[in-house]
Coordinates of C-alpha atoms in Angstrom, one line a residue:
Chain A
M276 CA -2.3 92.7 -145.9
K277 CA -5.5 93.7 -144.4
E278 CA -7.2 91.4 -141.9
V279 CA -10.3 91.0 -139.9
K280 CA -8.7 92.8 -137.0
H281 CA -8.2 95.9 -139.1
L282 CA -11.9 96.1 -140.0
P283 CA -13.7 98.9 -138.1
C284 CA -16.1 97.9 -135.4
E285 CA -19.1 98.9 -137.4
I286 CA -18.3 96.4 -140.1
V287 CA -17.6 93.6 -137.7
S288 CA -20.9 94.4 -136.0
E289 CA -22.6 94.2 -139.4
I290 CA -21.1 90.8 -140.1
L291 CA -21.8 89.3 -136.7
S292 CA -25.3 90.6 -136.5
R293 CA -26.2 88.5 -139.5
L294 CA -25.2 85.2 -137.8
P295 CA -27.6 83.0 -135.8
I296 CA -27.6 84.0 -132.1
E297 CA -26.0 80.6 -131.3
S298 CA -22.9 81.5 -133.3
I299 CA -22.8 85.0 -131.9
M300 CA -22.7 83.6 -128.3
Q301 CA -19.9 81.2 -129.3
F302 CA -17.8 83.9 -131.0
K303 CA -17.6 85.9 -127.7
S304 CA -14.6 83.7 -127.0
V305 CA -12.7 84.6 -130.2
C306 CA -11.0 87.6 -128.7
K307 CA -11.5 90.4 -126.3
S308 CA -12.6 93.0 -128.9
W309 CA -15.3 90.6 -130.2
F310 CA -16.4 89.9 -126.7
S311 CA -16.9 93.5 -125.8
L312 CA -18.5 94.2 -129.2
I313 CA -21.1 91.4 -128.7
E314 CA -21.8 92.6 -125.1
D315 CA -22.4 96.1 -126.3
P316 CA -26.0 97.4 -126.1
S317 CA -25.8 98.9 -129.6
F318 CA -24.9 95.5 -131.0
V319 CA -27.7 93.9 -129.1
K320 CA -30.1 96.4 -130.7
L321 CA -28.7 95.8 -134.2
Q322 CA -28.9 92.0 -133.8
L323 CA -32.5 92.2 -132.6
K324 CA -33.4 94.3 -135.6
R325 CA -31.8 91.8 -138.0
A326 CA -33.3 88.8 -136.2
K327 CA -36.8 90.4 -136.5
S328 CA -36.4 90.7 -140.3
R329 CA -35.6 87.0 -140.6
P330 CA -38.2 84.3 -140.6
H331 CA -39.8 83.6 -137.2
R332 CA -38.5 81.1 -134.8
L333 CA -41.0 79.3 -132.6
I334 CA -40.5 78.3 -129.0
L335 CA -42.7 75.4 -127.9
W336 CA -43.1 74.3 -124.4
S337 CA -42.5 70.6 -124.1
N338 CA -42.8 70.2 -120.4
Q339 CA -45.3 67.3 -120.9
V340 CA -42.6 65.3 -122.6
R341 CA -39.5 66.3 -120.8
K342 CA -39.5 68.5 -117.7
N343 CA -38.2 72.0 -118.1
W344 CA -37.2 71.7 -121.7
V345 CA -38.3 73.9 -124.6
L346 CA -38.4 73.0 -128.2
L347 CA -37.0 75.6 -130.6
L348 CA -38.3 75.6 -134.1
D349 CA -36.5 77.3 -137.0
R350 CA -38.0 77.7 -140.4
D351 CA -35.9 75.9 -142.9
K352 CA -34.0 78.3 -145.2
E353 CA -35.1 76.7 -148.5
G354 CA -38.3 74.8 -147.9
K355 CA -41.1 77.2 -147.1
D356 CA -43.1 74.9 -144.8
M357 CA -40.2 73.0 -143.4
W358 CA -39.2 73.4 -139.8
K359 CA -36.1 72.2 -138.0
G360 CA -36.4 71.6 -134.3
R361 CA -34.0 71.4 -131.4
D362 CA -34.5 70.8 -127.7
I363 CA -33.1 73.2 -125.2
S364 CA -32.8 72.3 -121.6
L365 CA -33.5 75.0 -119.1
E366 CA -31.3 73.2 -116.6
Y367 CA -28.3 75.3 -117.4
T368 CA -30.4 78.3 -117.3
F369 CA -31.7 77.6 -113.8
K370 CA -28.5 76.2 -112.4
Y371 CA -28.8 78.4 -109.4
E372 CA -32.2 77.2 -108.6
K373 CA -33.4 76.4 -105.2
Q374 CA -31.4 73.3 -104.2
D375 CA -33.8 71.6 -101.8
H376 CA -36.9 71.8 -104.1
C377 CA -37.2 70.8 -107.7
L378 CA -38.7 73.8 -109.5
N379 CA -41.3 73.6 -112.2
F380 CA -41.6 76.3 -114.8
I381 CA -44.4 77.5 -116.9
I382 CA -44.1 80.1 -119.6
V383 CA -46.5 83.0 -119.1
G384 CA -45.2 85.3 -121.7
S385 CA -42.6 85.8 -124.4
C386 CA -41.3 88.8 -126.3
N387 CA -38.2 89.3 -128.6
G388 CA -37.0 85.8 -127.8
L389 CA -37.2 86.3 -124.1
L390 CA -39.4 84.1 -121.9
C391 CA -41.2 85.2 -118.8
M392 CA -41.6 82.1 -116.6
V393 CA -43.2 81.4 -113.3
S394 CA -41.6 78.8 -111.1
T395 CA -43.4 76.7 -108.6
F396 CA -42.5 73.8 -106.4
W397 CA -44.4 71.1 -104.8
Y398 CA -44.8 71.0 -101.0
G399 CA -46.9 68.0 -100.1
C400 CA -49.9 68.3 -102.4
C401 CA -49.6 72.1 -102.7
S402 CA -48.0 73.8 -105.6
I403 CA -46.2 76.8 -104.1
F404 CA -45.2 79.9 -106.0
Y405 CA -41.5 80.5 -106.0
G406 CA -40.7 83.4 -108.3
I407 CA -40.8 85.0 -111.7
F408 CA -37.9 84.6 -114.1
I409 CA -37.0 86.3 -117.3
C410 CA -34.7 84.1 -119.4
N411 CA -33.3 83.8 -122.8
P412 CA -33.3 80.0 -123.6
I413 CA -30.8 80.3 -126.4
T414 CA -28.1 82.4 -124.7
Q415 CA -29.0 80.7 -121.4
E416 CA -29.1 84.0 -119.6
C417 CA -31.6 84.2 -116.8
T418 CA -32.6 86.7 -114.1
M419 CA -35.0 86.3 -111.3
L420 CA -37.3 89.3 -110.6
P421 CA -37.5 90.6 -107.0
V422 CA -40.3 89.3 -104.9
G423 CA -43.3 91.5 -105.2
G424 CA -46.1 92.2 -102.8
G425 CA -48.2 89.9 -104.9
R426 CA -49.0 86.6 -103.2
F427 CA -50.1 84.0 -105.6
F428 CA -51.0 81.9 -102.6
N429 CA -54.3 80.7 -101.2
G430 CA -53.5 78.9 -98.0
G431 CA -50.2 77.8 -99.4
D432 CA -51.6 76.7 -102.7
I433 CA -51.3 78.8 -105.8
A434 CA -54.1 81.4 -106.2
E435 CA -55.2 82.8 -109.5
G436 CA -53.4 85.6 -111.1
Q437 CA -52.3 87.2 -114.3
I438 CA -48.8 88.0 -115.4
G439 CA -47.9 90.1 -118.4
F440 CA -44.6 90.5 -120.0
G441 CA -43.8 93.0 -122.8
V442 CA -41.7 95.8 -124.1
D443 CA -42.6 99.4 -124.4
S444 CA -41.8 101.7 -127.3
S445 CA -38.6 102.9 -125.8
G446 CA -37.3 99.3 -125.6
K447 CA -37.9 98.8 -121.8
Y448 CA -39.0 95.4 -120.8
K449 CA -41.8 95.4 -118.2
V450 CA -43.6 92.8 -116.2
I451 CA -47.0 93.3 -114.6
Q452 CA -48.7 91.0 -112.1
I453 CA -52.3 91.2 -111.2
F454 CA -53.7 89.3 -108.3
K455 CA -56.6 89.3 -105.9
K456 CA -56.4 91.5 -102.8
Q457 CA -56.0 89.4 -99.8
S458 CA -59.0 89.1 -97.6
F459 CA -58.2 88.3 -94.1
S460 CA -61.7 88.2 -92.8
S461 CA -62.8 85.0 -94.3
D462 CA -61.3 81.8 -95.8
V463 CA -63.1 82.2 -99.1
D464 CA -61.8 84.9 -101.3
D465 CA -64.4 87.5 -101.6
D466 CA -64.3 90.0 -104.4
C467 CA -62.4 92.7 -102.7
G468 CA -60.8 93.8 -105.9
L469 CA -57.7 93.3 -107.9
K470 CA -54.3 94.6 -107.1
G471 CA -51.5 95.2 -109.6
E472 CA -47.8 95.7 -109.6
I473 CA -45.4 96.6 -112.3
I474 CA -41.6 96.3 -112.6
T475 CA -39.2 97.4 -115.3
L476 CA -36.4 95.0 -116.0
G477 CA -33.4 96.1 -114.0
E478 CA -35.4 97.8 -111.3
S479 CA -35.1 96.4 -107.8
S480 CA -38.7 96.6 -106.6
W481 CA -42.2 96.5 -107.9
R482 CA -44.5 99.6 -108.1
E483 CA -48.1 99.3 -107.2
I484 CA -50.7 100.2 -109.8
E485 CA -54.3 100.8 -109.2
I486 CA -56.7 98.5 -111.1
P487 CA -60.1 100.0 -111.4
Y488 CA -61.8 96.6 -111.9
Q489 CA -63.1 94.0 -109.5
S490 CA -62.2 90.4 -110.4
F491 CA -60.9 87.9 -112.8
Y492 CA -63.3 86.2 -115.0
S493 CA -64.8 82.9 -113.8
R494 CA -68.0 81.6 -115.1
D495 CA -68.2 78.3 -113.3
D496 CA -66.7 78.8 -109.9
S497 CA -66.6 75.2 -108.9
W498 CA -64.3 74.0 -111.6
R499 CA -62.4 77.2 -111.9
K500 CA -61.3 76.7 -108.3
R501 CA -58.3 74.8 -109.6
R502 CA -56.4 78.1 -109.5
A503 CA -53.9 79.1 -112.0
I504 CA -51.5 81.8 -112.9
E505 CA -52.1 82.8 -116.5
G506 CA -50.1 84.9 -118.9
M507 CA -51.4 88.0 -120.6
V508 CA -51.2 88.4 -124.3
F509 CA -48.6 90.9 -125.5
M510 CA -49.1 92.7 -128.8
N511 CA -47.6 96.0 -130.0
G512 CA -46.8 97.5 -126.6
V513 CA -50.1 96.5 -125.1
L514 CA -51.0 93.6 -122.7
Y515 CA -54.4 92.0 -122.8
C516 CA -56.3 89.6 -120.4
I517 CA -59.9 88.7 -119.6
I518 CA -61.6 90.0 -116.4
Q519 CA -65.1 90.2 -115.1
K520 CA -67.2 93.0 -116.4
P521 CA -67.9 95.5 -113.5
T522 CA -71.6 95.6 -112.9
T523 CA -74.2 97.3 -110.7
H524 CA -76.5 94.2 -110.7
E525 CA -76.2 91.3 -108.4
V526 CA -74.6 88.8 -110.8
S527 CA -72.6 89.4 -113.8
D528 CA -70.7 86.7 -115.7
Q529 CA -69.9 88.9 -118.6
P530 CA -66.2 88.8 -119.7
I531 CA -64.4 91.9 -120.7
I532 CA -60.9 92.4 -122.0
L533 CA -58.6 94.4 -119.8
V534 CA -56.0 96.4 -121.7
F535 CA -52.8 97.7 -120.3
N536 CA -50.7 100.1 -122.2
L537 CA -47.0 99.7 -121.3
D538 CA -46.1 103.2 -122.6
D539 CA -48.3 105.1 -120.1
D540 CA -49.1 102.4 -117.6
K541 CA -52.8 103.0 -118.1
F542 CA -55.7 100.5 -118.1
S543 CA -58.7 100.5 -120.3
T544 CA -61.2 97.8 -121.4
I545 CA -62.6 96.4 -124.6
E546 CA -66.2 95.1 -124.5
F547 CA -67.1 92.0 -126.4
R548 CA -69.7 92.5 -129.0
P549 CA -73.1 91.2 -127.7
S550 CA -73.2 89.0 -130.8
I551 CA -70.5 86.7 -129.5
E552 CA -72.5 83.8 -128.1
L553 CA -70.6 81.2 -126.2
P554 CA -71.7 77.8 -125.0
P555 CA -71.9 77.2 -121.2
Y556 CA -69.1 75.8 -119.1
Y557 CA -66.1 77.0 -120.9
E558 CA -62.6 78.1 -120.4
L559 CA -61.9 81.5 -121.9
G560 CA -58.6 82.7 -123.1
L561 CA -56.8 85.1 -125.4
I562 CA -54.2 84.4 -128.0
E563 CA -52.5 86.3 -130.7
I564 CA -52.9 85.1 -134.3
K565 CA -51.0 86.9 -136.9
G566 CA -51.1 90.3 -135.2
S567 CA -54.8 90.0 -134.2
L568 CA -56.2 89.3 -130.9
A569 CA -58.3 86.1 -130.8
L570 CA -60.5 84.5 -128.2
H571 CA -60.4 80.8 -127.6
H572 CA -62.8 78.9 -125.5
R573 CA -63.3 75.3 -124.5
C574 CA -66.2 73.3 -123.2
R575 CA -65.7 71.7 -119.9
D576 CA -64.9 68.1 -120.9
D577 CA -64.1 68.9 -124.5
L578 CA -60.7 68.9 -125.9
V579 CA -61.8 70.9 -128.9
F580 CA -60.9 74.5 -129.0
S581 CA -62.8 77.1 -131.0
V582 CA -61.2 80.4 -131.8
I583 CA -62.8 83.7 -132.6
C584 CA -60.6 86.2 -134.3
M585 CA -61.2 89.8 -133.4
K586 CA -60.1 92.6 -135.6
Chain B
M495 CA -29.8 110.5 -171.3
S496 CA -26.2 111.7 -171.2
S497 CA -24.7 112.3 -167.9
T498 CA -21.9 114.4 -166.4
K499 CA -18.6 112.6 -165.9
I500 CA -17.1 112.6 -162.5
F501 CA -13.4 111.8 -161.8
L502 CA -12.2 109.9 -158.8
K503 CA -8.6 109.6 -157.7
S504 CA -7.5 106.5 -155.8
S505 CA -5.1 106.5 -152.9
D506 CA -2.2 105.7 -155.3
D507 CA -3.0 108.7 -157.5
K508 CA -4.7 107.0 -160.4
T509 CA -7.7 108.7 -161.9
F510 CA -11.0 106.9 -162.8
E511 CA -14.0 108.1 -164.7
I512 CA -17.6 107.5 -163.6
D513 CA -21.0 108.8 -164.7
E514 CA -22.7 111.1 -162.3
T515 CA -25.8 108.9 -162.1
A516 CA -23.7 105.9 -161.3
A517 CA -21.7 107.9 -158.7
R518 CA -25.0 108.7 -156.9
A519 CA -25.1 105.1 -155.7
S520 CA -22.6 106.3 -153.2
E521 CA -24.1 108.4 -150.4
T522 CA -20.7 110.1 -149.8
L523 CA -20.2 111.0 -153.5
K524 CA -23.9 112.1 -153.8
N525 CA -23.3 114.5 -150.9
I526 CA -20.2 115.9 -152.5
I527 CA -22.0 116.4 -155.9
D528 CA -25.2 117.9 -154.3
G529 CA -23.2 120.0 -152.0
G530 CA -21.6 121.7 -155.0
C531 CA -18.2 121.0 -153.7
L532 CA -17.3 119.3 -157.0
D533 CA -14.0 120.8 -158.0
G534 CA -12.4 118.6 -160.7
V535 CA -11.2 115.3 -159.3
I536 CA -12.6 113.8 -156.1
P537 CA -9.7 112.3 -154.0
L538 CA -10.4 109.0 -152.3
P539 CA -7.4 108.5 -150.0
N540 CA -9.0 105.3 -148.5
V541 CA -9.6 103.4 -151.8
S542 CA -6.7 101.9 -153.8
S543 CA -6.6 101.6 -157.6
N544 CA -7.0 97.8 -157.5
I545 CA -10.3 98.1 -155.7
L546 CA -11.8 101.3 -157.2
P547 CA -12.7 99.8 -160.6
K548 CA -14.6 97.1 -158.7
V549 CA -16.5 99.7 -156.8
I550 CA -17.2 101.6 -160.0
E551 CA -18.5 98.5 -161.7
Y552 CA -21.0 98.0 -158.9
C553 CA -22.1 101.7 -159.1
K554 CA -22.6 101.4 -162.8
K555 CA -24.9 98.4 -162.3
H556 CA -26.8 100.1 -159.5
G557 CA -26.4 103.8 -160.2
G558 CA -29.7 105.6 -160.5
D559 CA -31.3 102.5 -159.0
N560 CA -33.3 104.4 -156.5
G561 CA -36.5 103.2 -158.2
S562 CA -35.8 105.0 -161.4
S563 CA -34.9 101.9 -163.4
K564 CA -38.2 100.4 -162.4
K565 CA -40.0 103.5 -163.5
I566 CA -38.4 103.2 -166.9
A567 CA -39.4 99.6 -167.1
N568 CA -43.0 100.6 -166.3
G569 CA -42.8 103.2 -169.1
G570 CA -45.8 105.1 -168.0
V571 CA -48.1 102.2 -168.5
D572 CA -49.5 102.5 -165.0
K573 CA -52.7 103.9 -166.4
D574 CA -53.3 100.9 -168.6
K575 CA -52.9 98.6 -165.6
E576 CA -56.6 98.6 -164.8
I577 CA -57.6 98.2 -168.4
L578 CA -55.3 95.3 -169.2
P579 CA -55.7 92.7 -166.5
D580 CA -53.0 90.5 -168.0
Y581 CA -50.5 93.3 -167.7
D582 CA -49.4 92.3 -164.2
E583 CA -48.3 89.0 -165.4
E584 CA -46.1 90.5 -168.1
E585 CA -44.6 92.9 -165.6
D586 CA -44.0 90.1 -163.1
K587 CA -42.2 88.1 -165.8
R588 CA -40.0 91.0 -166.7
E589 CA -39.3 91.7 -163.0
K590 CA -38.4 88.1 -162.5
V591 CA -36.0 88.2 -165.5
R592 CA -34.5 91.4 -164.1
V593 CA -34.0 89.8 -160.6
D594 CA -32.6 86.6 -162.1
E595 CA -30.2 88.5 -164.2
L596 CA -29.1 90.7 -161.3
K597 CA -28.6 87.6 -159.1
K598 CA -26.3 86.1 -161.8
W599 CA -24.4 89.3 -162.1
E600 CA -24.0 89.5 -158.4
E601 CA -22.7 85.9 -158.3
E602 CA -20.0 86.7 -160.9
Y603 CA -19.2 90.0 -159.3
M604 CA -18.7 88.5 -155.9
D605 CA -16.3 85.9 -157.1
F606 CA -13.0 87.1 -155.5
D607 CA -10.7 86.3 -152.6
Q608 CA -10.8 87.3 -149.0
Q609 CA -8.4 90.2 -149.4
V610 CA -10.6 91.8 -152.0
L611 CA -13.5 91.2 -149.7
Y612 CA -11.9 93.2 -146.9
D613 CA -11.0 96.1 -149.2
L614 CA -14.4 96.1 -150.8
M615 CA -16.2 96.2 -147.4
L616 CA -14.0 99.1 -146.3
A617 CA -14.6 101.0 -149.5
A618 CA -18.3 100.4 -149.4
N619 CA -18.4 101.6 -145.8
Y620 CA -16.3 104.6 -146.6
L621 CA -18.3 105.6 -149.6
H622 CA -21.6 104.7 -148.0
I623 CA -22.8 102.3 -150.7
K624 CA -25.4 100.4 -148.7
G625 CA -26.2 97.7 -151.3
L626 CA -22.5 96.9 -151.8
L627 CA -21.9 96.9 -148.0
D628 CA -24.9 94.5 -147.5
L629 CA -23.6 92.2 -150.3
T630 CA -20.0 92.0 -149.0
V631 CA -21.0 91.8 -145.3
E632 CA -23.4 89.0 -146.1
K633 CA -20.6 87.1 -147.9
A634 CA -18.3 87.6 -144.9
A635 CA -21.0 86.3 -142.6
S636 CA -21.5 83.2 -144.7
M637 CA -17.8 82.5 -144.5
I638 CA -17.9 82.4 -140.7
R639 CA -21.3 80.8 -140.3
G640 CA -21.1 77.4 -138.6
R641 CA -17.4 77.7 -137.7
T642 CA -15.9 77.2 -134.2
P643 CA -14.1 80.1 -132.5
D644 CA -10.8 78.2 -133.0
Q645 CA -11.4 78.0 -136.8
I646 CA -12.3 81.6 -136.9
R647 CA -9.0 82.6 -135.1
E648 CA -7.0 80.4 -137.4
N649 CA -8.8 81.5 -140.6
F650 CA -8.7 85.2 -139.9
N651 CA -5.4 85.3 -138.1
I652 CA -6.8 86.6 -134.8
N653 CA -4.9 86.0 -131.6
S654 CA -6.8 85.1 -128.6
D655 CA -6.0 87.8 -126.0
F656 CA -7.7 86.2 -123.1
T657 CA -5.6 85.2 -120.1
P658 CA -5.3 81.4 -119.5
E659 CA -7.9 81.7 -116.7
E660 CA -10.4 83.5 -118.9
E661 CA -9.7 81.1 -121.6
E662 CA -10.6 78.2 -119.4
E663 CA -13.9 79.8 -118.5
M664 CA -14.6 80.4 -122.2
I665 CA -13.9 76.7 -123.0
L666 CA -16.4 75.7 -120.4
I667 CA -19.0 77.9 -122.2
E668 CA -18.0 76.4 -125.6
D669 CA -18.4 72.8 -124.2
E670 CA -21.9 73.6 -123.1
W671 CA -22.6 74.6 -126.6
D672 CA -21.2 71.4 -128.1
D673 CA -23.6 69.5 -125.9
E674 CA -26.5 71.7 -127.2
W675 CA -25.7 71.1 -130.8
A676 CA -25.6 67.3 -130.3
F677 CA -29.4 67.5 -130.5
D678 CA -29.4 68.8 -134.0

């Protein structure tokens, strides 16, 4: 009588890789051989390959409704436009969080089901940067990245910065952080350039990378002063964000897209076509829509977004 | 189109006949045929006589399936495609009928007990029949989908080989999951 335990590993892998990740995580406790099989890097690869061929899952950030919860949406098997949702608390995930402060999390990037999150905590009326986490909300695994040289502070408060998270063609996950160089001479942050750091998941420290561009994009300084850490858009091994176009003239408020290739760690830029005319006082951002990069912008007091798709 | 006959010998020394085109559905057999190592009967020491006919049945259905059956269905009408705009519809219909028929066949074919499923998975793996492996593995996956680890152990006669301490840790993890699923 043949039984499951007589099946070769590769068949058991094939079977388990077709199950939802939730079941897979549960089945670690069936027996030791299943446990080690599921933990095996080659199984992780196979599972990822299968998961990618299935209909997409969506992770929504529902911090507004419940703090530090995400909403996972699954496409219903039968109905094409039916979605099933389920809340996942990140409380388990961050159980080793700073005890004396309540941490807040924002998602700044996601890739292959992993989330890159920035955590902050309130100190008086200042929102203070705590650290960057990579977590898998479904398996509840989480790791905090080492503290980099990047200081997302401005007198205690959070300063603006960009954080990008993605995977290169060899399957290595990388995080890049871009922030303003500190200026010690004055209390206003002069444009003394941008500084960047990169880390590969598993490494113990950040490496500095030279950014040949001057500053983040901000059209209307007075309202942009609210400071924020933003996520870069990740698409096919490349990270994108908006910065200020370098110029020889006195003033330039032209945005330009900064492109960072995770395979060779090199920067380049994409210019907007002059035909793109935007109304004044806006917030500019990038998003990915069905594999294309898109620009979204918003007027100051307007809740309406408009989106321009770029091919 | 007539085809060369190939003879396969099961682990319990019974011989079965299969068309060469059908045999090519198996990567292993295809390599043997193409490698010119064909010398009378091919012994299959890992496949028994009660499972081999089932494998042959699958190969017959899918043999020469590598796009060739589709080509035959198209029957060289490709050129007419542009001239006859309604051709696509016809072809779609025929394709749909073909797919529906195959689905029905698969359903009937896959109606067997767990023991046959194991044997078939092993045979498909050994003979490198990708389609059959996908089909059987998918069935096995659907059998364990949504079960608890306890049910899996009971159903498939697996002994938990964790120490009591490890077990306790595992139960903690499982409990967390029970909470999670309460939100469904």
